[in-house]
Amino acid sequence: AAAGPGTSYCSGDGSGTACPCSNSGGAGEGCANDTGSGAVLSGSGSASIFSDDLVLSASNLTPGPGLFFQGDNAVNSGNGNPFGDGLRCAGGSVIRLEVRFSNSGNGFTTESTVSIATLGGVSAGQTKRYQFWHRDAGTSPCSSLFNLTNGVEVTYSA
């Protein structure tokens, strides 16, 4: 589950929408990728527009590129819809925030380095949803070659 600011939602652990090919992840994770675990998105810092210090972290990744993105809506009432080997949880007015890479050198974990609130055009009082869409080029469970983390929902303050 997400730590720090925000609330984890839309896990691929069987608690909501089923993962595309019965590839459920563990509690609070996204749908399982070729590691057998689901990738996890969490936040650190704060949800303050003034501080502008929110950092998104994705772990349990496979090697390769991924994209942090922001949406206005929680897809399918927060349960997500099947997309690739995972669930698409964040949608509506999607903003691509940053491409990051994971590999053995960073423990298959990566985090955002950009100003999330500024780049995302966020105002105090708004709620935004976040996800990390990553490549899964190994033995991708559903052969889609991409997957997603759980979602994290953040309500911003001044």
Tab-separated table of C-alpha atoms in Angstrom:
chain	number	residue	atom	x	y	z
A	1	ALA	CA	0.000	0.000	0.000
A	2	ALA	CA	1.088	3.573	-0.584
A	3	ALA	CA	3.071	5.287	2.139
A	4	GLY	CA	3.282	9.033	2.687
A	5	PRO	CA	0.851	11.374	0.941
A	6	GLY	CA	-1.967	9.843	-1.006
A	7	THR	CA	-4.066	6.740	-0.815
A	8	SER	CA	-3.412	3.518	-2.671
A	9	TYR	CA	-6.298	2.220	-4.781
A	10	CYS	CA	-6.954	-0.092	-7.717
A	11	SER	CA	-4.753	-2.986	-6.680
A	12	GLY	CA	-4.401	-6.013	-8.922
A	13	ASP	CA	-4.725	-8.305	-5.915
A	14	GLY	CA	-8.219	-9.613	-6.617
A	15	SER	CA	-9.958	-7.019	-4.420
A	16	GLY	CA	-11.494	-5.219	-7.421
A	17	THR	CA	-11.376	-5.761	-11.170
A	18	ALA	CA	-9.707	-9.060	-12.067
A	19	CYS	CA	-6.302	-8.894	-13.723
A	20	PRO	CA	-6.385	-9.673	-17.468
A	21	CYS	CA	-5.105	-13.278	-17.439
A	22	SER	CA	-5.562	-14.237	-13.782
A	23	ASN	CA	-2.145	-12.699	-13.006
A	24	SER	CA	-3.072	-11.225	-9.627
A	25	GLY	CA	-0.358	-9.486	-7.625
A	26	GLY	CA	0.034	-9.427	-3.860
A	27	ALA	CA	-1.954	-7.201	-1.515
A	28	GLY	CA	-1.705	-3.553	-2.609
A	29	GLU	CA	0.343	-4.360	-5.734
A	30	GLY	CA	-0.539	-4.028	-9.396
A	31	CYS	CA	-1.199	-7.165	-11.449
A	32	ALA	CA	1.750	-9.582	-11.501
A	33	ASN	CA	4.505	-8.939	-14.025
A	34	ASP	CA	7.176	-11.405	-15.183
A	35	THR	CA	8.805	-11.318	-11.719
A	36	GLY	CA	5.704	-12.978	-10.234
A	37	SER	CA	4.985	-9.859	-8.145
A	38	GLY	CA	3.009	-6.772	-8.998
A	39	ALA	CA	4.662	-3.359	-9.212
A	40	VAL	CA	3.882	-0.911	-6.396
A	41	LEU	CA	3.470	2.866	-6.569
A	42	SER	CA	3.865	4.984	-3.432
A	43	GLY	CA	4.473	8.613	-2.562
A	44	SER	CA	6.755	10.518	-0.224
A	45	GLY	CA	7.095	14.196	0.649
A	46	SER	CA	3.797	16.038	0.966
A	47	ALA	CA	0.626	16.931	-0.928
A	48	SER	CA	1.331	20.653	-0.456
A	49	ILE	CA	1.343	22.840	-3.576
A	50	PHE	CA	3.561	25.336	-1.733
A	51	SER	CA	6.159	22.697	-0.768
A	52	ASP	CA	5.925	21.013	-4.199
A	53	ASP	CA	7.924	18.060	-2.857
A	54	LEU	CA	5.814	15.043	-3.808
A	55	VAL	CA	7.981	12.172	-5.064
A	56	LEU	CA	6.406	9.105	-6.675
A	57	SER	CA	8.259	5.791	-6.298
A	58	ALA	CA	7.653	2.595	-8.265
A	59	SER	CA	9.092	-0.727	-7.091
A	60	ASN	CA	8.928	-4.439	-8.043
A	61	LEU	CA	9.563	-3.389	-11.644
A	62	THR	CA	11.020	-5.273	-14.581
A	63	PRO	CA	14.056	-3.918	-16.478
A	64	GLY	CA	13.384	-1.096	-18.906
A	65	PRO	CA	11.465	2.132	-19.334
A	66	GLY	CA	8.277	3.256	-17.662
A	67	LEU	CA	6.100	6.350	-17.511
A	68	PHE	CA	4.756	8.205	-14.474
A	69	PHE	CA	1.403	9.729	-15.457
A	70	GLN	CA	-1.390	11.738	-13.838
A	71	GLY	CA	-5.133	11.608	-14.430
A	72	ASP	CA	-8.184	13.390	-13.074
A	73	ASN	CA	-10.386	10.315	-12.719
A	74	ALA	CA	-10.280	6.965	-10.950
A	75	VAL	CA	-11.158	4.615	-13.837
A	76	ASN	CA	-14.164	2.312	-13.295
A	77	SER	CA	-14.971	3.840	-9.888
A	78	GLY	CA	-11.408	3.169	-8.739
A	79	ASN	CA	-11.344	-0.513	-9.713
A	80	GLY	CA	-9.571	0.022	-13.038
A	81	ASN	CA	-10.038	-1.610	-16.429
A	82	PRO	CA	-7.856	-4.327	-17.982
A	83	PHE	CA	-5.023	-2.782	-20.012
A	84	GLY	CA	-2.063	-4.818	-21.219
A	85	ASP	CA	-1.036	-7.161	-18.393
A	86	GLY	CA	-2.457	-4.815	-15.755
A	87	LEU	CA	-5.218	-2.426	-14.811
A	88	ARG	CA	-5.567	1.163	-16.011
A	89	CYS	CA	-6.573	3.063	-12.867
A	90	ALA	CA	-5.886	6.748	-13.657
A	91	GLY	CA	-7.620	8.444	-16.587
A	92	GLY	CA	-9.243	11.606	-17.849
A	93	SER	CA	-7.078	14.555	-18.942
A	94	VAL	CA	-3.968	12.378	-18.659
A	95	ILE	CA	-0.628	14.164	-18.340
A	96	ARG	CA	2.618	12.335	-19.013
A	97	LEU	CA	4.960	13.341	-16.218
A	98	GLU	CA	8.257	11.558	-16.718
A	99	VAL	CA	9.906	8.511	-18.305
A	100	ARG	CA	12.233	6.642	-15.932
A	101	PHE	CA	14.213	3.407	-16.262
A	102	SER	CA	14.595	0.506	-13.862
A	103	ASN	CA	17.430	-2.006	-13.826
A	104	SER	CA	19.547	-4.114	-11.482
A	105	GLY	CA	21.607	-1.013	-10.600
A	106	ASN	CA	18.611	0.679	-8.953
A	107	GLY	CA	17.066	-2.500	-7.558
A	108	PHE	CA	14.265	-2.378	-10.157
A	109	THR	CA	12.875	0.671	-8.364
A	110	THR	CA	12.628	4.194	-9.701
A	111	GLU	CA	11.258	7.523	-8.557
A	112	SER	CA	10.147	10.786	-10.081
A	113	THR	CA	12.631	13.639	-10.344
A	114	VAL	CA	10.318	16.332	-11.724
A	115	SER	CA	8.040	18.776	-9.926
A	116	ILE	CA	4.797	16.770	-9.909
A	117	ALA	CA	2.468	19.614	-8.820
A	118	THR	CA	3.953	22.143	-11.261
A	119	LEU	CA	4.236	19.827	-14.269
A	120	GLY	CA	0.778	18.407	-13.539
A	121	GLY	CA	-0.779	21.892	-13.317
A	122	VAL	CA	-2.258	21.063	-9.916
A	123	SER	CA	-4.182	23.549	-7.737
A	124	ALA	CA	-4.932	23.334	-4.022
A	125	GLY	CA	-8.074	21.312	-3.354
A	126	GLN	CA	-7.740	19.152	-6.465
A	127	THR	CA	-7.503	15.368	-6.331
A	128	LYS	CA	-5.221	13.708	-8.885
A	129	ARG	CA	-4.540	10.043	-9.582
A	130	TYR	CA	-1.152	8.592	-10.452
A	131	GLN	CA	0.205	5.396	-11.956
A	132	PHE	CA	3.423	4.012	-13.452
A	133	TRP	CA	3.099	2.239	-16.829
A	134	HIS	CA	6.098	-0.025	-17.375
A	135	ARG	CA	7.552	-2.325	-19.967
A	136	ASP	CA	7.430	-6.047	-19.165
A	137	ALA	CA	9.425	-7.556	-22.008
A	138	GLY	CA	10.420	-10.815	-20.312
A	139	THR	CA	7.860	-13.568	-20.024
A	140	SER	CA	4.992	-11.103	-19.735
A	141	PRO	CA	2.070	-13.013	-18.121
A	142	CYS	CA	-0.502	-12.065	-20.782
A	143	SER	CA	2.066	-11.460	-23.572
A	144	SER	CA	1.148	-7.759	-23.791
A	145	LEU	CA	4.716	-6.738	-22.852
A	146	PHE	CA	3.542	-3.905	-20.558
A	147	ASN	CA	1.930	-3.576	-17.146
A	148	LEU	CA	1.017	-0.957	-14.533
A	149	THR	CA	1.360	-0.351	-10.815
A	150	ASN	CA	-1.533	0.160	-8.434
A	151	GLY	CA	-2.908	3.699	-8.428
A	152	VAL	CA	-2.245	6.444	-5.865
A	153	GLU	CA	-4.769	9.225	-5.263
A	154	VAL	CA	-3.517	12.549	-3.861
A	155	THR	CA	-5.670	15.465	-2.657
A	156	TYR	CA	-3.571	18.620	-2.696
A	157	SER	CA	-3.472	21.387	-0.090
A	158	ALA	CA	-2.059	24.928	-0.363
